Amino acid sequence: MLKTFKIGGVHPPENKLSKDKKIEVLPLPKTVFIPVAQHIGAPATPVVKKGDEVKVGQVIAQSSSFVSTNIHSSVSGKVTKVDFSADSSGYPKQGIFITVEGDEWVEGIDRSEDLVKEISVDGPEIVKKIQEAGIVGLGGATFPTHVKLVPPKGMKAEVLLINGVECEPYLTSDHRLMLEKADEIMVGIQLLMKAMGVDKAVIGIENNKPDAIKLLNEKCADYNGVSVQALKVQYPQGGEKQLINAVTGKEVPSGALPIAVGAVVSNVGTAFAVYEAIQKNKPLFERVVTVTGKGVEKPSNFMVRVGTATSELIEAAGGLPENTGKIISGGPMMGRAIASLDVPVTKGTSGLLLMQEEESKREEIQACIRCSRCTSVCPMGLEPYLLMTLGEKQIFERAENERIMDCIECGSCSYTCPSSRPLLDYIRFGKGKVGAMIRSRKK
Amino acid sequence: MSITVVYTIVTLAVIGAAAAVILYFVAQKFKVIEDPRIDDVDEALPGANCGGCGFAGCRAFAEACVKASELGDLNCPVGGNETMSNVASILGLEAVKKDPRVAYIRCNGTCDHRPKTSSFDGATTCAIASSVYSGESGCQFGCLGYGDCFDACDFDAIVMHPETGIPEIIDDKCVACGACVDACPKDLIELRKKMPKNRKVVVSCRNQDKGGVARKACSVACIGCSKCFKECPFDAITMENNLAYIDSDKCKLCRKCVAVCPTGAIIEENFPPRKVKPEEKKETEPVN
Amino acid sequence: MSKLLTVSPSPHVHSSESTQKIMLRVVYAMIPAMIWGIYMFGLDAVRVGLISVLSCLAIEFLIQKYVMKVKPSLTDGSALITGVLLAFNVPVSLPWWIIIIGAIAAMGVGKLSFGGLGSNVFNPALVGRVFLLISFPVQMTSWPVTRMMDVDAVSAATPLAIIKEGIKNGIPVSQLQGLPNLSDMAIGFNHGSMGEISALLLVLGGLYMLWKKVITWQTPVSILLTVLVVSGIFWMINPEMYVNPVYHIFTGGLMLGAIFMATDMVTSPMTGKGQLIYGFGIGLITISIRMFGAYPEGISFAILIMNAFVPLINMYVKPKRFGGQ
């Protein structure tokens, strides 16, 4: 029985061009730039300096608070400088530049491909190791995983939801990972379940990946408490709240965390990273990145070291097409357009989408015809047309009452608007202002 | 005359009288006693409700003035000293003179000076563009040119230059209310002391990058070379984060800094054309 | 790379939907009823349609260009819809100059004075129609004969006018003369304006719009149900005095109003719940005017009155929020 979330949603063309492309290991780059803030929370503090020799997997920036995480070197070589450079926002962020020399790994990392099924550590140790390995949510939100695994006082996790939805068009990195690393993901799920102390986990996968659903369903027989839930293709099903609603039918209350309904959501990529961190002793310094787009010669899925420049990935996928108009880090619905090819791959980079010139310009803005499509597709049950007007006119108190802070910025409203109005642009702006207003009130 | 007419008149009269009595008592009951001076002060204010004084509007400012024991912290930038002395005389307080100020946009990054490195295609407001990314040029500090300041100005004192796309302040219309200062997400606009004949010597740049980076992004960027800082005879220039700043309260408009600036980031405006080398200082009249 | 990269906020893709496409679908949906109207009334229907459409387009263009000084937006198709709807709503015998006056009222007063497409509170075509109905009551209620009728007749009364006369003069329904039977009326062998005579073809257009997601079911269903239930109650109380509720559904402009006019996106509520309330109000006012008012037909007035309540409905009727209230 296919399930999906109850309110709103859209179904953009899927364009999963690279879904049959095996994950390839990208050749080592010559230099990397590893930002120290690759996660939500406090940036890590660099612990290396210019001239230091580093090995693959060595901690180069230390987590600075509970909601923060370690950064590990993804290559071996010499630190050339610790400086600022533009990230995907264009604003300079602190990071570590390393010139690659050889590929020497820190001792203790198991580089074999053998599956380690036996779990020999207990719950708290798993959480500690996850924290040390610098694991964050790999779906794109990059929230430190160890924080999620420890529920706030008075709350109890009941179920672990594994997000294999990949509802963004074009992206296939999770899909490929599920197909090629199914056993590893299953062990990772077991580890996460143990860390949280739950005995039930559900993997949510959209119906456009029947091969992954079939494979993981078969694997479920070998692993206790894990099941697969096939889902109807509907964007934004990969949103935490939507996935919980689709699988369990529960609604996370406004302003609350998923744990309020007893659920914790993790990405399949995160589960794989957890497996590697605990069974293989390998911290998080590489991930699968989809490089795709209609003009791309070889749409591919690459295993990429963190810090590799965007240009290297594009080169490996057949070079930059002549008529590229826009490059997006992430998927077309929620990804960020980047202005430079020097932007590095970070832990949260799930894909690179190269859009052709004719696809990349927005259409002309027309008057709102009050067709209410935005209202009907909003997965949070908001009224985007109203929130946009309130943002534009800067009426922030009313916007707060209309629950602007519930917006998950999925972009379904802007996607669907027949008048091509920049609904989300203004809602995001309003959210920023209302958020600042709420914070100043708390002080 | 029909009896209907009489009835009508009588009924209306009774209703009218009853309403008058009710209204009288209601008015008594809900009477608000307000200091009559608030009205007087409100009258003396320009009535622009621009919020430049920091209050919600002219009325709120008038109430604050009446409550205040001295006018030192209260200033109506639109009305200026004249208005404030009127207010002071109404309240029997001493007027505190303030230097008139004028807004200045500290960016000269036109398309010629600052080549575009990407193009933005989203809602055209500076606030949204700056939250998406650093901007269309290599300079993350410069003007975005979508005119949030222009929209914020209630006094038509800002025009968007048709060629450069950078806003310009019309000094004679600017009342220094500060609305544009708050509107600019890049914090480019500053309220500077109004000099005689609207003369200005300003570092028209906010770029805090290192010299090379700044220069690469924009040919008229301040590269933080400190030449002007060393040259200034009045200690009006300070250096911070690779960026020079001229304090308009200390500047005597000698223009020595303009002469030494290697990139032309320091701008002089409304001076007569230079005849000889600007060696003689204090060529301007003393500033009050 | 030859050109600069574009940077914009997400989302970076857009559905193939556009305002123009939506408007054109409404026009497609009106085509069956339009063809039927031309078949029944002959070239006069073509004349009314052309004058109405052309004058609506011209007036929008002139006002936008010379009065509002904005870029004319003829291509969005909304003026075309207003033109067709206005033609649908008037007798085909109407003189050309009255149609132009109607177009001026519709576009100028009903739409552009509010700021153009999307900003108008009232349905423009109905503003035009009601303006004409009040200003030119004789011309607006002289219905020409259709090809199905006796060639000697010069004008015919609509079924609703006959019923209204009956109510006024106390004639029982069963004795009313000239009422077409139900199936004739549903198919369109009927008198009235060009667009309203064939209920079935209007429903066909409505189904097309539902399929293409141009309209939602809530507004038309709630209007029709309200009319059915309210008139049904009266009919059960006194079937001699009040006509059969099904008759009410198929007669007059009710179908046209419920499917094409009340569902106008701009002037109807944003939520399904709101549309149910809105439709209920329209149905109630329509049937009240038909039964107790001075005019035989009330759907135009009903829609205009409920249009005025739309902002209020939008203010208080909110969609179901995710995560409770």
PDB file of N, CA and C in Angstrom, chain C residues 46-115:
ATOM      1  N   VAL C  46     -23.036  35.802 -33.224  1.00  0.00           N
ATOM      2  CA  VAL C  46     -21.671  36.111 -33.646  1.00  0.00           C
ATOM      3  C   VAL C  46     -21.403  37.606 -33.494  1.00  0.00           C
ATOM      4  N   ARG C  47     -22.388  38.396 -33.921  1.00  0.00           N
ATOM      5  CA  ARG C  47     -22.250  39.854 -33.836  1.00  0.00           C
ATOM      6  C   ARG C  47     -22.032  40.292 -32.393  1.00  0.00           C
ATOM      7  N   VAL C  48     -22.895  39.838 -31.490  1.00  0.00           N
ATOM      8  CA  VAL C  48     -22.765  40.228 -30.084  1.00  0.00           C
ATOM      9  C   VAL C  48     -21.410  39.779 -29.524  1.00  0.00           C
ATOM     10  N   GLY C  49     -21.058  38.549 -29.838  1.00  0.00           N
ATOM     11  CA  GLY C  49     -19.793  38.024 -29.320  1.00  0.00           C
ATOM     12  C   GLY C  49     -18.608  38.843 -29.786  1.00  0.00           C
ATOM     13  N   LEU C  50     -18.561  39.134 -31.081  1.00  0.00           N
ATOM     14  CA  LEU C  50     -17.418  39.873 -31.618  1.00  0.00           C
ATOM     15  C   LEU C  50     -17.336  41.276 -31.034  1.00  0.00           C
ATOM     16  N   ILE C  51     -18.493  41.965 -30.998  1.00  0.00           N
ATOM     17  CA  ILE C  51     -18.472  43.331 -30.469  1.00  0.00           C
ATOM     18  C   ILE C  51     -17.999  43.310 -29.018  1.00  0.00           C
ATOM     19  N   SER C  52     -18.531  42.360 -28.250  1.00  0.00           N
ATOM     20  CA  SER C  52     -18.198  42.320 -26.829  1.00  0.00           C
ATOM     21  C   SER C  52     -16.717  42.017 -26.623  1.00  0.00           C
ATOM     22  N   VAL C  53     -16.204  41.004 -27.298  1.00  0.00           N
ATOM     23  CA  VAL C  53     -14.793  40.632 -27.108  1.00  0.00           C
ATOM     24  C   VAL C  53     -13.881  41.758 -27.569  1.00  0.00           C
ATOM     25  N   LEU C  54     -14.149  42.272 -28.776  1.00  0.00           N
ATOM     26  CA  LEU C  54     -13.262  43.305 -29.310  1.00  0.00           C
ATOM     27  C   LEU C  54     -13.294  44.557 -28.444  1.00  0.00           C
ATOM     28  N   SER C  55     -14.491  44.942 -27.983  1.00  0.00           N
ATOM     29  CA  SER C  55     -14.513  46.170 -27.191  1.00  0.00           C
ATOM     30  C   SER C  55     -13.855  45.946 -25.823  1.00  0.00           C
ATOM     31  N   CYS C  56     -14.001  44.766 -25.241  1.00  0.00           N
ATOM     32  CA  CYS C  56     -13.307  44.517 -23.966  1.00  0.00           C
ATOM     33  C   CYS C  56     -11.792  44.592 -24.146  1.00  0.00           C
ATOM     34  N   LEU C  57     -11.295  43.978 -25.215  1.00  0.00           N
ATOM     35  CA  LEU C  57      -9.854  44.016 -25.460  1.00  0.00           C
ATOM     36  C   LEU C  57      -9.393  45.452 -25.700  1.00  0.00           C
ATOM     37  N   ALA C  58     -10.173  46.179 -26.525  1.00  0.00           N
ATOM     38  CA  ALA C  58      -9.774  47.545 -26.856  1.00  0.00           C
ATOM     39  C   ALA C  58      -9.773  48.425 -25.617  1.00  0.00           C
ATOM     40  N   ILE C  59     -10.810  48.258 -24.784  1.00  0.00           N
ATOM     41  CA  ILE C  59     -10.890  49.125 -23.605  1.00  0.00           C
ATOM     42  C   ILE C  59      -9.758  48.818 -22.636  1.00  0.00           C
ATOM     43  N   GLU C  60      -9.445  47.538 -22.464  1.00  0.00           N
ATOM     44  CA  GLU C  60      -8.332  47.207 -21.573  1.00  0.00           C
ATOM     45  C   GLU C  60      -7.039  47.824 -22.104  1.00  0.00           C
ATOM     46  N   PHE C  61      -6.833  47.688 -23.397  1.00  0.00           N
ATOM     47  CA  PHE C  61      -5.608  48.212 -23.996  1.00  0.00           C
ATOM     48  C   PHE C  61      -5.532  49.727 -23.817  1.00  0.00           C
ATOM     49  N   LEU C  62      -6.635  50.421 -24.146  1.00  0.00           N
ATOM     50  CA  LEU C  62      -6.613  51.887 -24.094  1.00  0.00           C
ATOM     51  C   LEU C  62      -6.397  52.384 -22.666  1.00  0.00           C
ATOM     52  N   ILE C  63      -7.132  51.803 -21.728  1.00  0.00           N
ATOM     53  CA  ILE C  63      -7.002  52.292 -20.347  1.00  0.00           C
ATOM     54  C   ILE C  63      -5.613  51.993 -19.809  1.00  0.00           C
ATOM     55  N   GLN C  64      -5.105  50.785 -20.068  1.00  0.00           N
ATOM     56  CA  GLN C  64      -3.781  50.461 -19.535  1.00  0.00           C
ATOM     57  C   GLN C  64      -2.714  51.336 -20.166  1.00  0.00           C
ATOM     58  N   LYS C  65      -2.848  51.597 -21.443  1.00  0.00           N
ATOM     59  CA  LYS C  65      -1.799  52.347 -22.125  1.00  0.00           C
ATOM     60  C   LYS C  65      -1.871  53.833 -21.806  1.00  0.00           C
ATOM     61  N   TYR C  66      -3.076  54.415 -21.834  1.00  0.00           N
ATOM     62  CA  TYR C  66      -3.148  55.870 -21.747  1.00  0.00           C
ATOM     63  C   TYR C  66      -3.580  56.401 -20.395  1.00  0.00           C
ATOM     64  N   VAL C  67      -4.291  55.605 -19.620  1.00  0.00           N
ATOM     65  CA  VAL C  67      -4.715  56.109 -18.308  1.00  0.00           C
ATOM     66  C   VAL C  67      -3.781  55.603 -17.213  1.00  0.00           C
ATOM     67  N   MET C  68      -3.584  54.279 -17.183  1.00  0.00           N
ATOM     68  CA  MET C  68      -2.745  53.727 -16.111  1.00  0.00           C
ATOM     69  C   MET C  68      -1.270  53.797 -16.461  1.00  0.00           C
ATOM     70  N   LYS C  69      -0.984  53.936 -17.749  1.00  0.00           N
ATOM     71  CA  LYS C  69       0.396  54.011 -18.225  1.00  0.00           C
ATOM     72  C   LYS C  69       1.224  52.808 -17.776  1.00  0.00           C
ATOM     73  N   VAL C  70       0.663  51.639 -17.973  1.00  0.00           N
ATOM     74  CA  VAL C  70       1.414  50.404 -17.719  1.00  0.00           C
ATOM     75  C   VAL C  70       1.428  49.609 -19.015  1.00  0.00           C
ATOM     76  N   LYS C  71       2.227  48.545 -19.017  1.00  0.00           N
ATOM     77  CA  LYS C  71       2.304  47.704 -20.203  1.00  0.00           C
ATOM     78  C   LYS C  71       0.978  46.967 -20.375  1.00  0.00           C
ATOM     79  N   PRO C  72       0.315  47.113 -21.521  1.00  0.00           N
ATOM     80  CA  PRO C  72      -0.967  46.431 -21.691  1.00  0.00           C
ATOM     81  C   PRO C  72      -0.794  44.918 -21.594  1.00  0.00           C
ATOM     82  N   SER C  73      -1.759  44.267 -20.949  1.00  0.00           N
ATOM     83  CA  SER C  73      -1.621  42.833 -20.694  1.00  0.00           C
ATOM     84  C   SER C  73      -2.699  42.057 -21.422  1.00  0.00           C
ATOM     85  N   LEU C  74      -2.894  42.370 -22.715  1.00  0.00           N
ATOM     86  CA  LEU C  74      -3.944  41.697 -23.473  1.00  0.00           C
ATOM     87  C   LEU C  74      -3.678  40.207 -23.601  1.00  0.00           C
ATOM     88  N   THR C  75      -2.390  39.833 -23.638  1.00  0.00           N
ATOM     89  CA  THR C  75      -2.074  38.441 -23.926  1.00  0.00           C
ATOM     90  C   THR C  75      -2.413  37.506 -22.785  1.00  0.00           C
ATOM     91  N   ASP C  76      -2.696  38.031 -21.599  1.00  0.00           N
ATOM     92  CA  ASP C  76      -2.991  37.101 -20.503  1.00  0.00           C
ATOM     93  C   ASP C  76      -4.361  36.437 -20.664  1.00  0.00           C
ATOM     94  N   GLY C  77      -5.167  36.944 -21.563  1.00  0.00           N
ATOM     95  CA  GLY C  77      -6.407  36.253 -21.874  1.00  0.00           C
ATOM     96  C   GLY C  77      -7.582  36.586 -20.975  1.00  0.00           C
ATOM     97  N   SER C  78      -7.356  37.420 -19.962  1.00  0.00           N
ATOM     98  CA  SER C  78      -8.456  37.661 -19.031  1.00  0.00           C
ATOM     99  C   SER C  78      -9.513  38.570 -19.649  1.00  0.00           C
ATOM    100  N   ALA C  79      -9.090  39.518 -20.485  1.00  0.00           N
ATOM    101  CA  ALA C  79     -10.071  40.397 -21.125  1.00  0.00           C
ATOM    102  C   ALA C  79     -10.927  39.605 -22.122  1.00  0.00           C
ATOM    103  N   LEU C  80     -10.292  38.607 -22.740  1.00  0.00           N
ATOM    104  CA  LEU C  80     -11.017  37.743 -23.668  1.00  0.00           C
ATOM    105  C   LEU C  80     -12.150  37.021 -22.942  1.00  0.00           C
ATOM    106  N   ILE C  81     -11.845  36.499 -21.761  1.00  0.00           N
ATOM    107  CA  ILE C  81     -12.867  35.795 -20.988  1.00  0.00           C
ATOM    108  C   ILE C  81     -13.994  36.741 -20.614  1.00  0.00           C
ATOM    109  N   THR C  82     -13.636  37.926 -20.137  1.00  0.00           N
ATOM    110  CA  THR C  82     -14.668  38.891 -19.769  1.00  0.00           C
ATOM    111  C   THR C  82     -15.556  39.200 -20.966  1.00  0.00           C
ATOM    112  N   GLY C  83     -14.942  39.371 -22.146  1.00  0.00           N
ATOM    113  CA  GLY C  83     -15.701  39.666 -23.355  1.00  0.00           C
ATOM    114  C   GLY C  83     -16.684  38.552 -23.676  1.00  0.00           C
ATOM    115  N   VAL C  84     -16.195  37.307 -23.637  1.00  0.00           N
ATOM    116  CA  VAL C  84     -17.073  36.188 -23.968  1.00  0.00           C
ATOM    117  C   VAL C  84     -18.191  36.064 -22.929  1.00  0.00           C
ATOM    118  N   LEU C  85     -17.819  36.201 -21.659  1.00  0.00           N
ATOM    119  CA  LEU C  85     -18.844  36.062 -20.609  1.00  0.00           C
ATOM    120  C   LEU C  85     -19.903  37.147 -20.708  1.00  0.00           C
ATOM    121  N   LEU C  86     -19.458  38.354 -21.059  1.00  0.00           N
ATOM    122  CA  LEU C  86     -20.433  39.439 -21.200  1.00  0.00           C
ATOM    123  C   LEU C  86     -21.403  39.102 -22.337  1.00  0.00           C
ATOM    124  N   ALA C  87     -20.862  38.624 -23.442  1.00  0.00           N
ATOM    125  CA  ALA C  87     -21.712  38.252 -24.566  1.00  0.00           C
ATOM    126  C   ALA C  87     -22.667  37.126 -24.180  1.00  0.00           C
ATOM    127  N   PHE C  88     -22.161  36.183 -23.380  1.00  0.00           N
ATOM    128  CA  PHE C  88     -22.989  35.067 -22.910  1.00  0.00           C
ATOM    129  C   PHE C  88     -24.188  35.545 -22.105  1.00  0.00           C
ATOM    130  N   ASN C  89     -24.056  36.711 -21.495  1.00  0.00           N
ATOM    131  CA  ASN C  89     -25.004  37.153 -20.486  1.00  0.00           C
ATOM    132  C   ASN C  89     -26.047  38.131 -20.983  1.00  0.00           C
ATOM    133  N   VAL C  90     -25.956  38.548 -22.242  1.00  0.00           N
ATOM    134  CA  VAL C  90     -26.908  39.566 -22.714  1.00  0.00           C
ATOM    135  C   VAL C  90     -27.753  38.982 -23.841  1.00  0.00           C
ATOM    136  N   PRO C  91     -28.946  39.574 -24.101  1.00  0.00           N
ATOM    137  CA  PRO C  91     -29.765  39.122 -25.229  1.00  0.00           C
ATOM    138  C   PRO C  91     -29.021  39.400 -26.535  1.00  0.00           C
ATOM    139  N   VAL C  92     -29.119  38.497 -27.490  1.00  0.00           N
ATOM    140  CA  VAL C  92     -28.361  38.694 -28.721  1.00  0.00           C
ATOM    141  C   VAL C  92     -28.917  39.826 -29.576  1.00  0.00           C
ATOM    142  N   SER C  93     -30.076  40.347 -29.178  1.00  0.00           N
ATOM    143  CA  SER C  93     -30.641  41.449 -29.942  1.00  0.00           C
ATOM    144  C   SER C  93     -30.126  42.805 -29.474  1.00  0.00           C
ATOM    145  N   LEU C  94     -29.245  42.810 -28.525  1.00  0.00           N
ATOM    146  CA  LEU C  94     -28.806  44.074 -27.925  1.00  0.00           C
ATOM    147  C   LEU C  94     -28.090  44.948 -28.959  1.00  0.00           C
ATOM    148  N   PRO C  95     -28.437  46.244 -29.018  1.00  0.00           N
ATOM    149  CA  PRO C  95     -27.737  47.138 -29.955  1.00  0.00           C
ATOM    150  C   PRO C  95     -26.247  47.230 -29.632  1.00  0.00           C
ATOM    151  N   TRP C  96     -25.454  47.485 -30.671  1.00  0.00           N
ATOM    152  CA  TRP C  96     -23.994  47.464 -30.500  1.00  0.00           C
ATOM    153  C   TRP C  96     -23.510  48.458 -29.476  1.00  0.00           C
ATOM    154  N   TRP C  97     -24.147  49.630 -29.417  1.00  0.00           N
ATOM    155  CA  TRP C  97     -23.619  50.655 -28.512  1.00  0.00           C
ATOM    156  C   TRP C  97     -23.877  50.295 -27.051  1.00  0.00           C
ATOM    157  N   ILE C  98     -24.929  49.563 -26.806  1.00  0.00           N
ATOM    158  CA  ILE C  98     -25.162  49.142 -25.411  1.00  0.00           C
ATOM    159  C   ILE C  98     -24.113  48.117 -24.996  1.00  0.00           C
ATOM    160  N   ILE C  99     -23.746  47.249 -25.941  1.00  0.00           N
ATOM    161  CA  ILE C  99     -22.706  46.264 -25.617  1.00  0.00           C
ATOM    162  C   ILE C  99     -21.404  46.977 -25.269  1.00  0.00           C
ATOM    163  N   ILE C 100     -21.091  48.024 -26.025  1.00  0.00           N
ATOM    164  CA  ILE C 100     -19.838  48.737 -25.754  1.00  0.00           C
ATOM    165  C   ILE C 100     -19.899  49.415 -24.387  1.00  0.00           C
ATOM    166  N   ILE C 101     -21.073  49.964 -24.068  1.00  0.00           N
ATOM    167  CA  ILE C 101     -21.204  50.558 -22.736  1.00  0.00           C
ATOM    168  C   ILE C 101     -20.994  49.489 -21.661  1.00  0.00           C
ATOM    169  N   GLY C 102     -21.566  48.319 -21.934  1.00  0.00           N
ATOM    170  CA  GLY C 102     -21.377  47.217 -20.979  1.00  0.00           C
ATOM    171  C   GLY C 102     -19.912  46.851 -20.833  1.00  0.00           C
ATOM    172  N   ALA C 103     -19.202  46.850 -21.964  1.00  0.00           N
ATOM    173  CA  ALA C 103     -17.781  46.510 -21.913  1.00  0.00           C
ATOM    174  C   ALA C 103     -17.002  47.559 -21.128  1.00  0.00           C
ATOM    175  N   ILE C 104     -17.403  48.819 -21.303  1.00  0.00           N
ATOM    176  CA  ILE C 104     -16.714  49.882 -20.552  1.00  0.00           C
ATOM    177  C   ILE C 104     -16.946  49.683 -19.061  1.00  0.00           C
ATOM    178  N   ALA C 105     -18.200  49.380 -18.696  1.00  0.00           N
ATOM    179  CA  ALA C 105     -18.492  49.161 -17.277  1.00  0.00           C
ATOM    180  C   ALA C 105     -17.713  47.955 -16.755  1.00  0.00           C
ATOM    181  N   ALA C 106     -17.685  46.889 -17.562  1.00  0.00           N
ATOM    182  CA  ALA C 106     -17.028  45.666 -17.116  1.00  0.00           C
ATOM    183  C   ALA C 106     -15.532  45.884 -16.926  1.00  0.00           C
ATOM    184  N   MET C 107     -14.884  46.364 -17.964  1.00  0.00           N
ATOM    185  CA  MET C 107     -13.428  46.487 -17.904  1.00  0.00           C
ATOM    186  C   MET C 107     -12.994  47.697 -17.091  1.00  0.00           C
ATOM    187  N   GLY C 108     -13.624  48.825 -17.363  1.00  0.00           N
ATOM    188  CA  GLY C 108     -13.186  50.067 -16.712  1.00  0.00           C
ATOM    189  C   GLY C 108     -13.533  50.068 -15.235  1.00  0.00           C
ATOM    190  N   VAL C 109     -14.844  49.901 -14.954  1.00  0.00           N
ATOM    191  CA  VAL C 109     -15.280  49.990 -13.560  1.00  0.00           C
ATOM    192  C   VAL C 109     -15.003  48.689 -12.815  1.00  0.00           C
ATOM    193  N   GLY C 110     -15.340  47.571 -13.470  1.00  0.00           N
ATOM    194  CA  GLY C 110     -15.260  46.290 -12.765  1.00  0.00           C
ATOM    195  C   GLY C 110     -13.852  45.793 -12.555  1.00  0.00           C
ATOM    196  N   LYS C 111     -12.941  46.144 -13.462  1.00  0.00           N
ATOM    197  CA  LYS C 111     -11.624  45.538 -13.353  1.00  0.00           C
ATOM    198  C   LYS C 111     -10.497  46.545 -13.179  1.00  0.00           C
ATOM    199  N   LEU C 112     -10.369  47.451 -14.160  1.00  0.00           N
ATOM    200  CA  LEU C 112      -9.155  48.281 -14.145  1.00  0.00           C
ATOM    201  C   LEU C 112      -9.173  49.348 -13.060  1.00  0.00           C
ATOM    202  N   SER C 113     -10.363  49.769 -12.637  1.00  0.00           N
ATOM    203  CA  SER C 113     -10.383  50.786 -11.579  1.00  0.00           C
ATOM    204  C   SER C 113      -9.841  50.216 -10.271  1.00  0.00           C
ATOM    205  N   PHE C 114      -9.825  48.888 -10.158  1.00  0.00           N
ATOM    206  CA  PHE C 114      -9.250  48.273  -8.954  1.00  0.00           C
ATOM    207  C   PHE C 114      -7.754  48.023  -9.119  1.00  0.00           C
ATOM    208  N   GLY C 115      -7.263  48.176 -10.335  1.00  0.00           N
ATOM    209  CA  GLY C 115      -5.840  47.957 -10.560  1.00  0.00           C
ATOM    210  C   GLY C 115      -5.551  46.858 -11.562  1.00  0.00           C
TER     211      GLY C 115
END
